[in-house]
Amino acid sequence: MLPGDFQEPRITQRKVLLLGVIGLGGVSGLVVALALGLFVLSAWLGLPLDVFGFNEGPDQPIEFPHTVHVQELGLDCTFCHRTVTKDAAASIPAVGLCMTCHKTVGDGNPEVDKLRGYYESDRPIDWVRVHRVPDHVHFVHEAHIRFFSDKMGGDSETCSICHGDVGGMEKVNQVRSLKMSDCVDCHRNNDAPTDCTTCHY
Amino acid sequence: MEFTRRQFMTLMGGSAATAVVFQACGVPPDEIKVQSSIQMPEDLVTGTDNWYATLDRLNPTSNGIVVRVMEGRAKKIEGNVDYPINLGKHNVVAEAGLQSLYDPDRISAPLVRVGDRGSGQWEEISWTDALSRLAQRIQGLQSTSGMAMVTDPVGSHLGMVVERFLTKIGARHLVFEPLDRVTLSAAMETAFNHNNQLYSQGRFVMPDFDIENAEYLLSFGADFLSTWVSPVRFARSYGRFRDSDNNRGVFVHADSRFSVTGANSDKWLYVNPGREGLLAQSIAQVIISEGLGDPESVRSLTADGSIDMSHLDPELVSSEIGVEAGKIRQIARDFASHRPSLAIGGGSAGAHTNGLSNLTAIYLLNYLVGSVGKKGGVILNPESPFSDVMPASSGASLDEWSNFVDEIGRREVEILLVRGADPIYGLPEGVGFKDAIERLPLIVSFSGRMDDTASMADLILPEHNYLEDWGTDVPNPGPGYQMVGFQQPVVRPFFEHRGIHHGTRNFADVLMVLSQVLGADLDLSADNFLEILRDGARKIYERGRGVAGDKSVGDFTDFPSFWNAVLQNGSWRDEAARFDSTAPIPPEFPSSIQPPSFGGIDTVAQDVFNLIPFASASLSDGSGAHLPWLQATPDPITTATWRTWVEINIRKAENLGIKEGDVVKVTNGRGNFVEALAYPHPGISPDVVSIPIGQGHSSGGRYSQGRGSNVLSILDTKRTEGTSALAWAATRVKIEKTGRWMRLPRFENTAPELAVDEGGHIIPLTSGD
Amino acid sequence: MVTTQEKKTEEKWGMVIDVDKCIGCQACVVACQSENNIPVNEEEHFNQRRPIQWIRVERYWEGEFPDVKARFIPIMCQHCDNAPCEPVCPVFATYHNSQGLNVQVYNRCIGTRFCANNCPYHVRFFNFWEPSWPESLKNQLNPDVTVRSRGIMEKCTFCIQRIRRTERESGRDGNELKDGDRALNTACVNACPTDTLVFGDFNNPESRVSKLRKKEMDDHHGRGYKMLDELGTSPNVIYLKKVDKEAKESSTH
């Protein structure tokens, strides 16, 4: 055959099969990509784990049951998260604070023994963070607590607006997405400033 | 497996994209955990900042600072508004203290040398081990005079502990300041201490200068806006002096270098190096001969007219000074008529062979205009409020250093303790200190970082950073009344986690433990430094005068509340306790001053210059070179950073074919040389080259080691007559091109020039009328 | 955080800079580096002409030895009311907020550098490198300020973190914002030893900046001027002319 010479393509069975395979592959690839995209999008807009329905919250070094402390003993959130009404961070209580009760309470409970182990060996507990906003967001608990307690009274009700019913959780998990849209919606609804520099600086 | 180019590119692109995706989605692992500590200190609220008052120990005179502490870490330093010296202001050096606390190259435990001296091989040992090793060596001394201690100028309670320790052990004390105040103090003593009232426990108390209230300021050589004596206090005072609401003052600066201070004067006068005193004499001659001076002072200055000053007439001496006679006359008249007027001198004016007479003549000008002890003039300071605590001493003279080097050579000194000073870096090579210490059997350094002297030590006992440490300060010069500054730790020691056997310690506490081991009784009121400070504060409390913050001492119900108040405010002061003795009587005016003599190359050839070194505004005498903020701070005049440069006149450089960035060799008369990058500029005299002090460390951590060159090393060992201090501005040097070139890192031109047309000006001027 | 109901009038933050008092000491520059987590400018950064200094002190020569003068002027973001940097940003990462601040939103910025090219004052800086510190020096970083990553633009914020903190704390404790409060002042203002820089609220007639503006801008003999005002940027920074007894009403540069 001379170069550039045109010839009718011959349709062989082999070629039809190949086209079919490529077509099927393409379609399934598209489906997978769509599913992935959907997952990424929904994860981006909401809570990644919620998408698959197992938003259980992470395992903690000590299985601390909020249920016992809040529902059964009736402790207020601010009893342990002491600085939440003072400044930016709610703060995780120091081990020493736990020990004010657990020196005597909870003998025989393996989790309490773990706690005492930390205290006696002078080691800090590395809890796994549940709620986190990125570095470029400056969130201040104090201002939010102040605003909502004025509006609805009671600190614990105020906390549950964002954190859900932590008192009823065996394992703490995140209930709101805490994405920017979530923040901005709430700011709009409550007539709070929505200037970028309210949170970003 | 082989790749085609295309496959390779695809794979690379894919992995890069994956990396980007994971980077963007991932949360850094240390942010996933949140720690709960064992105990939470009462004043720690996450997110809340606490500001603690303490003292800045990096400036030549300590300033009061407040340090912002969040979650146990120091975040920011600002001036303490309650502190009488700096009244809320601070400077680059004070600010950079944070980096000295978190210096990545700090020493975290006692070290003992294992390799050859200076080889940098160390082994960590415990404090107990280190102290017993040192005690053993001290006990093994044949005579106690075989031990010497070199320190920075220590004063107040720390000075007291050091003095007692050295007296009891029988060792000698040498105080090291690279650009010492020996000549300055001596000149002020001659000028203002004619009736012997300005002493506190045998040490001269420097006066304060009321620049703020002066109408006319005449300064000679002193770079008081940048590094001289108490720069933050003077800069603040200068700001007020320039206040247009407050009758803006006139400022004339006579200097042989174009310094930051010179740049800010209304008139900068170039004076031939070493002739500042002659200029002051000539000004005095005009004031006296024209009858403009304070009559009583004139009588005692001229010994009732018996001193003939006619040979100092401006017309006769103007060529020697380098300033036109008409200008001298004008300045003299303005100085005498715009009262209150103030004359100050220092820096290179006092660093010539005739420096003492220069400075004396300059300070005596203040009598002529009646400014001594007056508002807007020289404010004499009262003595220290503690009877057993003295102000910091000034440095040892060059003669003392030379003698010391000889003694080391004769093996009369066996143990050298070094604290807060870096003499290997700071002494000129001509003194021979570096060679001599190789003969010393034991060198012990208390430095918290590996400075040039510590790197040659055999044993390092690292002391706390000043932000982790206790202390007091009786500033010299004070603010015109009695005061005591209090220094408290604002954070826990950074190396606390190393445990009690390692980590850093307080220097005074180490000396006290050492004296216990040696069985020497220091006769102190307590056995730890904090208690000694509390006892000092108790004495003030019991005397019942003065204020802490805004509450007078008498109003405190008990001592602990007073102690808390002084720590909270950073100081105690008594504005009523001023210098109240009779005004000093002026001594006789020096009618003749020897011309300066210069070391090194004698002939003034085309390529021979007077070398005027200067303390860099950021690195000061080199003690700030390990702090990256200070390294990266542009020099105000040249905007240069990170390197050593040599300032040379722009026309002269053109003649010599030198352009910016040329590596030039600066050689002194002995053949010692340093290399520096040329920076030609229009502000400097063609007869002078100027090199900043501060770089050229052979050690000191990642930011300073092997960077630039050390101009102090090539200084000739000329002495100032009368004080035998180093005349550091009396060196002549030869400049040669090496043919190499290197970009001078400078700030200038890093941003494009501002678009300015004929109508718009970046710095418009007004005559102010 | 102050909610809109609590707020009476919005502030308009601005600065007055007395060029006559500036000694060129760089205290403001280092204070800014320390407060705002600006990475250390290394030697190569200067050599590549890419150091970051939100506030800088420029030095201008005038004349030649022996009649030589050097003048200093601090320059930072002028927070222009008509800022040339704002309209060119394709993603609205820079905009003017209700308190008169020219704001840079780091998380919106995509690094086109259009704004820096359009700024006549050259006060915007691009992060050409990922900022890095040795581990121990990170202890000093200010938790109130975001560390900017590589590829985004940054500039002077008038220390907005201090404004926000003071607003929040005054809301909590029921105090009014005080003019000249050191917790509210920008880091450079607190550092300046000669009081060259004054920071405050132009909408408060009792503030020091308002009084200075009234005196120096309206008065016939006032020293006030705005830098490159002829470009129509209407900056919120007022400069006061340098006083030189020997000068006629003229200028350098």
Tab-separated table of C-alpha atoms in Angstrom, chain A residues 138 201, chain B residues 68 75-78 95 98 629, chain C residues 15 27-40 52-55 76 79 106 127 131 133 140-149 154-163 185-189:
chain	number	residue	atom	x	y	z
A	138	HIS	CA	-10.643	32.203	64.808
A	201	TYR	CA	-7.372	37.214	60.159
B	68	ARG	CA	2.681	38.432	76.544
B	75	LYS	CA	4.626	35.531	72.491
B	76	LYS	CA	5.454	39.201	72.388
B	77	ILE	CA	7.561	41.785	74.173
B	78	GLU	CA	6.483	45.372	74.622
B	95	GLU	CA	11.861	42.809	71.033
B	98	LEU	CA	11.881	36.178	72.511
B	629	TRP	CA	15.226	38.861	63.593
C	15	MET	CA	-3.071	56.216	61.409
C	27	ALA	CA	11.568	48.971	66.076
C	28	CYS	CA	8.222	48.966	64.241
C	29	VAL	CA	9.525	46.502	61.680
C	30	VAL	CA	10.614	43.890	64.205
C	31	ALA	CA	7.521	44.440	66.370
C	32	CYS	CA	5.414	43.664	63.301
C	33	GLN	CA	7.422	40.548	62.482
C	34	SER	CA	6.934	39.330	66.024
C	35	GLU	CA	3.223	40.099	66.281
C	36	ASN	CA	2.164	38.865	62.864
C	37	ASN	CA	4.097	35.593	62.454
C	38	ILE	CA	6.082	36.909	59.520
C	39	PRO	CA	8.739	34.329	58.649
C	40	VAL	CA	12.376	35.300	59.114
C	52	ILE	CA	8.415	40.402	53.682
C	53	GLN	CA	8.031	43.499	55.830
C	54	TRP	CA	4.454	44.644	56.333
C	55	ILE	CA	5.883	47.902	57.560
C	76	MET	CA	2.757	50.241	55.430
C	79	HIS	CA	-5.868	51.079	53.849
C	106	TYR	CA	-6.069	34.356	53.174
C	127	ASN	CA	4.606	34.102	49.934
C	131	PRO	CA	7.077	29.661	55.826
C	133	TRP	CA	10.810	28.050	61.592
C	140	GLN	CA	6.876	32.295	69.831
C	141	LEU	CA	4.200	32.317	67.087
C	142	ASN	CA	1.119	34.358	67.867
C	143	PRO	CA	-1.916	32.039	68.044
C	144	ASP	CA	-4.196	34.955	67.115
C	145	VAL	CA	-2.690	35.282	63.647
C	146	THR	CA	-2.946	32.761	60.829
C	147	VAL	CA	0.366	31.488	59.473
C	148	ARG	CA	0.128	32.143	55.742
C	149	SER	CA	1.051	29.280	53.511
C	154	GLU	CA	-0.347	39.103	52.711
C	155	LYS	CA	-0.049	42.651	54.022
C	156	CYS	CA	-0.526	44.940	56.990
C	157	THR	CA	-3.866	44.336	58.723
C	158	PHE	CA	-3.641	47.203	61.238
C	159	CYS	CA	-3.247	44.312	63.696
C	160	ILE	CA	-6.888	43.339	63.315
C	161	GLN	CA	-6.366	40.486	65.781
C	162	ARG	CA	-5.792	43.127	68.470
C	163	ILE	CA	-8.892	45.054	67.427
C	185	ASN	CA	-2.882	49.795	69.297
C	186	THR	CA	-1.033	48.066	66.519
C	187	ALA	CA	2.281	46.450	67.423
C	188	CYS	CA	4.294	49.051	65.521
C	189	VAL	CA	2.626	51.943	67.338
